[in-house]
Amino acid sequence: MKTTKLLAFLVAANSLLIACNSSSSSSTADTSTKAVTSMHWGNVDGKDVKLYTLTNKNGVEIKISNYGGIVTSWMTPDKNGKKSNVVLGFDSLSGYLAKPPYFGAIIGRYGNRIGNATFKIDTTTYQLAANDGKQHLHGGNKGYDKVVWEAQPSDSTASLMLTYLSKDGEEGYPGNLSITVVYTLTDADELLMEYSAETDKTTPVNLTNHSYFNLTGDVANTILGHQLQVHADKYTPVDAGLIPTGELKAVKDGPFDFLQPHHIGERIAQVPGGYDHNFVLNRTTANLELVATLSDSISGRKLEVYTTEPGLQFYSGNFLDGSIKNSSGKPIQQYAALCLETQHFPDSPNKPAFPSTLLKPGEKYTTVTKYKVSLQ
Ligand code: BGC
């Protein structure tokens, strides 16, 4: 697992600090201005599900559940100071139990697709759950988006630590994988997501978050009018099953060229099925770098994506079809929102030339991604 070095260390140290803060009772904590509050939200698999609200000093508010680690809402002001929710989500747990396509959730053990739901490590072949035709998608039938995580809110910062033990054999993967995801809402209006994991058998790991953004805050508007910039000279073309062919193809001058900002609707007709592709990010260091910027002139909002990962899946909400309604009863139509999923490349376990996703016993998986929503 090639990941960050110094940054990873700093992040791990920071997470530890958050964990320590949360377990010691702070004598100065003022409950009336608590950065994290929680409410009971339901029960799944006999476990208590809660909804946590993280609030920063600007009054920006992000809600996260320990069911699937789902970011259910992100309330932030537009250019007129009016707050609205910029991510797809529901007010109640029942919306998620109906299995919407991964709204806001933590994805794993392997985000994105693994071809023919199988891979080999040395001489052993592993068969995963095939939950997307012949392919394995987003961790299988019951991925990390559908399990209840242990949650530890911080006493002092707008931060929530989630942990989950993914058992050896779960959805076909080898090894007990112990995972920690720390979500922090900073006072700079960023959602920091720090992922770490350890295993007792060699296994592929590729964790991400599946938030769908519509910066207008209203699903009645599509994201075709949003502008996107992605710092990627190349992308990974796919076959009919959306599995990369293995080629790293230059984006130059085609519909995948987002080196300069383009409206998403401008060239989407040239991409059969819409955008659902992994971009090969132009990284200069292993640190957290700005890799993409999304902006919307209606609200005046922009979203910046920073990550330590080598890839970014741009999914333009092609399979949304109006059959799911949001909490206000509005149908979520095709292109009502988009995902910018930071990740290693799809099907890496079967593509030796792609950066490795294998985590070995004794190693630590660490990646960091940050979404920042602000005004243009
Ligand atoms: C994938 C899409 C898939 C969607 C499900 C995205 O990450 O790239 O192909 O349909 O998730 O919501």
Short mmCIF file of N, CA, C and O and ligand atoms in Angstrom, two decimals, residues 100-103 107 111-113 132 137-138 208 210 212 242 275-277 313-315 318-320 339 341 343, ligand 1:
data_model
loop_
_atom_site.label_atom_id
_atom_site.label_comp_id
_atom_site.label_asym_id
_atom_site.label_seq_id
_atom_site.Cartn_x
_atom_site.Cartn_y
_atom_site.Cartn_z
N PRO A 100 -30.83 3.33 -1.20
CA PRO A 100 -30.54 4.27 -2.29
C PRO A 100 -29.11 4.00 -2.75
O PRO A 100 -28.35 3.38 -2.02
N PRO A 101 -28.72 4.44 -3.96
CA PRO A 101 -27.38 4.08 -4.45
C PRO A 101 -26.26 4.81 -3.71
O PRO A 101 -25.69 5.77 -4.21
N TYR A 102 -26.01 4.32 -2.48
CA TYR A 102 -24.81 4.71 -1.71
C TYR A 102 -24.78 6.19 -1.30
O TYR A 102 -23.71 6.75 -1.06
N PHE A 103 -25.93 6.82 -1.17
CA PHE A 103 -25.97 8.26 -0.83
C PHE A 103 -25.10 8.56 0.40
O PHE A 103 -25.37 8.06 1.51
N ILE A 107 -17.59 3.84 1.61
CA ILE A 107 -17.60 2.69 0.70
C ILE A 107 -16.38 1.82 0.95
O ILE A 107 -15.25 2.32 1.04
N GLY A 111 -13.91 0.35 -2.85
CA GLY A 111 -14.74 1.30 -3.59
C GLY A 111 -14.54 1.09 -5.08
O GLY A 111 -13.42 0.86 -5.52
N ASN A 112 -15.65 1.16 -5.85
CA ASN A 112 -15.66 0.94 -7.29
C ASN A 112 -15.66 -0.56 -7.64
O ASN A 112 -15.92 -1.39 -6.78
N ARG A 113 -15.37 -0.87 -8.91
CA ARG A 113 -15.61 -2.24 -9.40
C ARG A 113 -14.37 -3.12 -9.41
O ARG A 113 -13.26 -2.63 -9.65
N ASP A 132 -23.16 -6.43 -9.22
CA ASP A 132 -23.38 -5.48 -10.30
C ASP A 132 -23.19 -6.26 -11.60
O ASP A 132 -22.10 -6.21 -12.19
N LEU A 137 -19.19 -4.47 -6.91
CA LEU A 137 -19.24 -2.99 -6.83
C LEU A 137 -19.33 -2.54 -5.39
O LEU A 137 -20.19 -3.03 -4.63
N HIS A 138 -18.48 -1.60 -5.01
CA HIS A 138 -18.58 -0.89 -3.72
C HIS A 138 -18.71 -1.84 -2.52
O HIS A 138 -19.50 -1.60 -1.61
N THR A 208 -13.62 5.00 0.30
CA THR A 208 -13.99 6.34 -0.18
C THR A 208 -15.31 6.77 0.45
O THR A 208 -15.90 6.04 1.24
N HIS A 210 -19.14 8.42 -0.67
CA HIS A 210 -20.00 8.49 -1.85
C HIS A 210 -21.04 9.61 -1.75
O HIS A 210 -22.21 9.41 -2.05
N TYR A 212 -23.16 12.71 -2.89
CA TYR A 212 -23.64 13.26 -4.15
C TYR A 212 -23.87 14.76 -3.93
O TYR A 212 -24.69 15.12 -3.09
N LEU A 242 -18.05 -1.40 -17.38
CA LEU A 242 -17.44 -0.29 -16.63
C LEU A 242 -16.16 -0.71 -15.90
O LEU A 242 -15.80 -0.16 -14.87
N TYR A 275 -20.89 10.60 -17.65
CA TYR A 275 -19.57 10.42 -17.01
C TYR A 275 -19.67 9.41 -15.87
O TYR A 275 -20.53 9.54 -14.99
N ASP A 276 -18.79 8.42 -15.90
CA ASP A 276 -18.68 7.44 -14.81
C ASP A 276 -17.28 6.85 -14.94
O ASP A 276 -17.10 5.67 -15.23
N HIS A 277 -16.29 7.71 -14.76
CA HIS A 277 -14.91 7.37 -15.11
C HIS A 277 -13.93 7.79 -14.04
O HIS A 277 -14.12 8.79 -13.35
N GLN A 313 -13.09 9.25 -9.17
CA GLN A 313 -14.20 8.81 -10.00
C GLN A 313 -15.19 9.96 -10.12
O GLN A 313 -15.72 10.43 -9.12
N PHE A 314 -15.39 10.42 -11.35
CA PHE A 314 -16.42 11.43 -11.59
C PHE A 314 -17.63 10.70 -12.12
O PHE A 314 -17.62 10.14 -13.22
N TYR A 315 -18.69 10.67 -11.30
CA TYR A 315 -19.94 9.98 -11.66
C TYR A 315 -21.02 11.05 -11.74
O TYR A 315 -21.31 11.72 -10.74
N ASN A 318 -25.79 9.30 -13.52
CA ASN A 318 -26.46 8.79 -14.72
C ASN A 318 -27.61 7.84 -14.42
O ASN A 318 -28.58 7.79 -15.16
N PHE A 319 -27.45 7.04 -13.34
CA PHE A 319 -28.45 5.99 -13.07
C PHE A 319 -29.59 6.50 -12.17
O PHE A 319 -30.52 5.75 -11.88
N LEU A 320 -29.52 7.74 -11.71
CA LEU A 320 -30.65 8.30 -10.95
C LEU A 320 -31.78 8.47 -11.97
O LEU A 320 -31.54 8.92 -13.09
N CYS A 339 -21.02 12.71 -8.06
CA CYS A 339 -20.05 12.25 -7.07
C CYS A 339 -18.64 12.50 -7.58
O CYS A 339 -18.36 12.34 -8.78
N GLU A 341 -15.47 10.84 -6.24
CA GLU A 341 -15.01 9.83 -5.28
C GLU A 341 -13.50 9.67 -5.39
O GLU A 341 -13.00 9.21 -6.42
N GLN A 343 -10.03 7.88 -4.75
CA GLN A 343 -9.85 6.43 -4.71
C GLN A 343 -8.56 6.00 -5.39
O GLN A 343 -7.89 6.78 -6.04
C1 BGC B 1 -20.22 4.20 -9.79
C2 BGC B 1 -21.44 4.04 -10.66
C3 BGC B 1 -22.51 3.45 -9.83
C4 BGC B 1 -22.79 4.35 -8.67
C5 BGC B 1 -23.84 3.78 -7.80
C6 BGC B 1 -20.58 5.10 -8.66
O1 BGC B 1 -19.51 5.23 -7.81
O2 BGC B 1 -19.15 4.70 -10.50
O3 BGC B 1 -21.16 3.21 -11.76
O4 BGC B 1 -23.68 3.24 -10.56
O5 BGC B 1 -21.63 4.54 -7.93
O6 BGC B 1 -24.36 4.77 -7.10
#
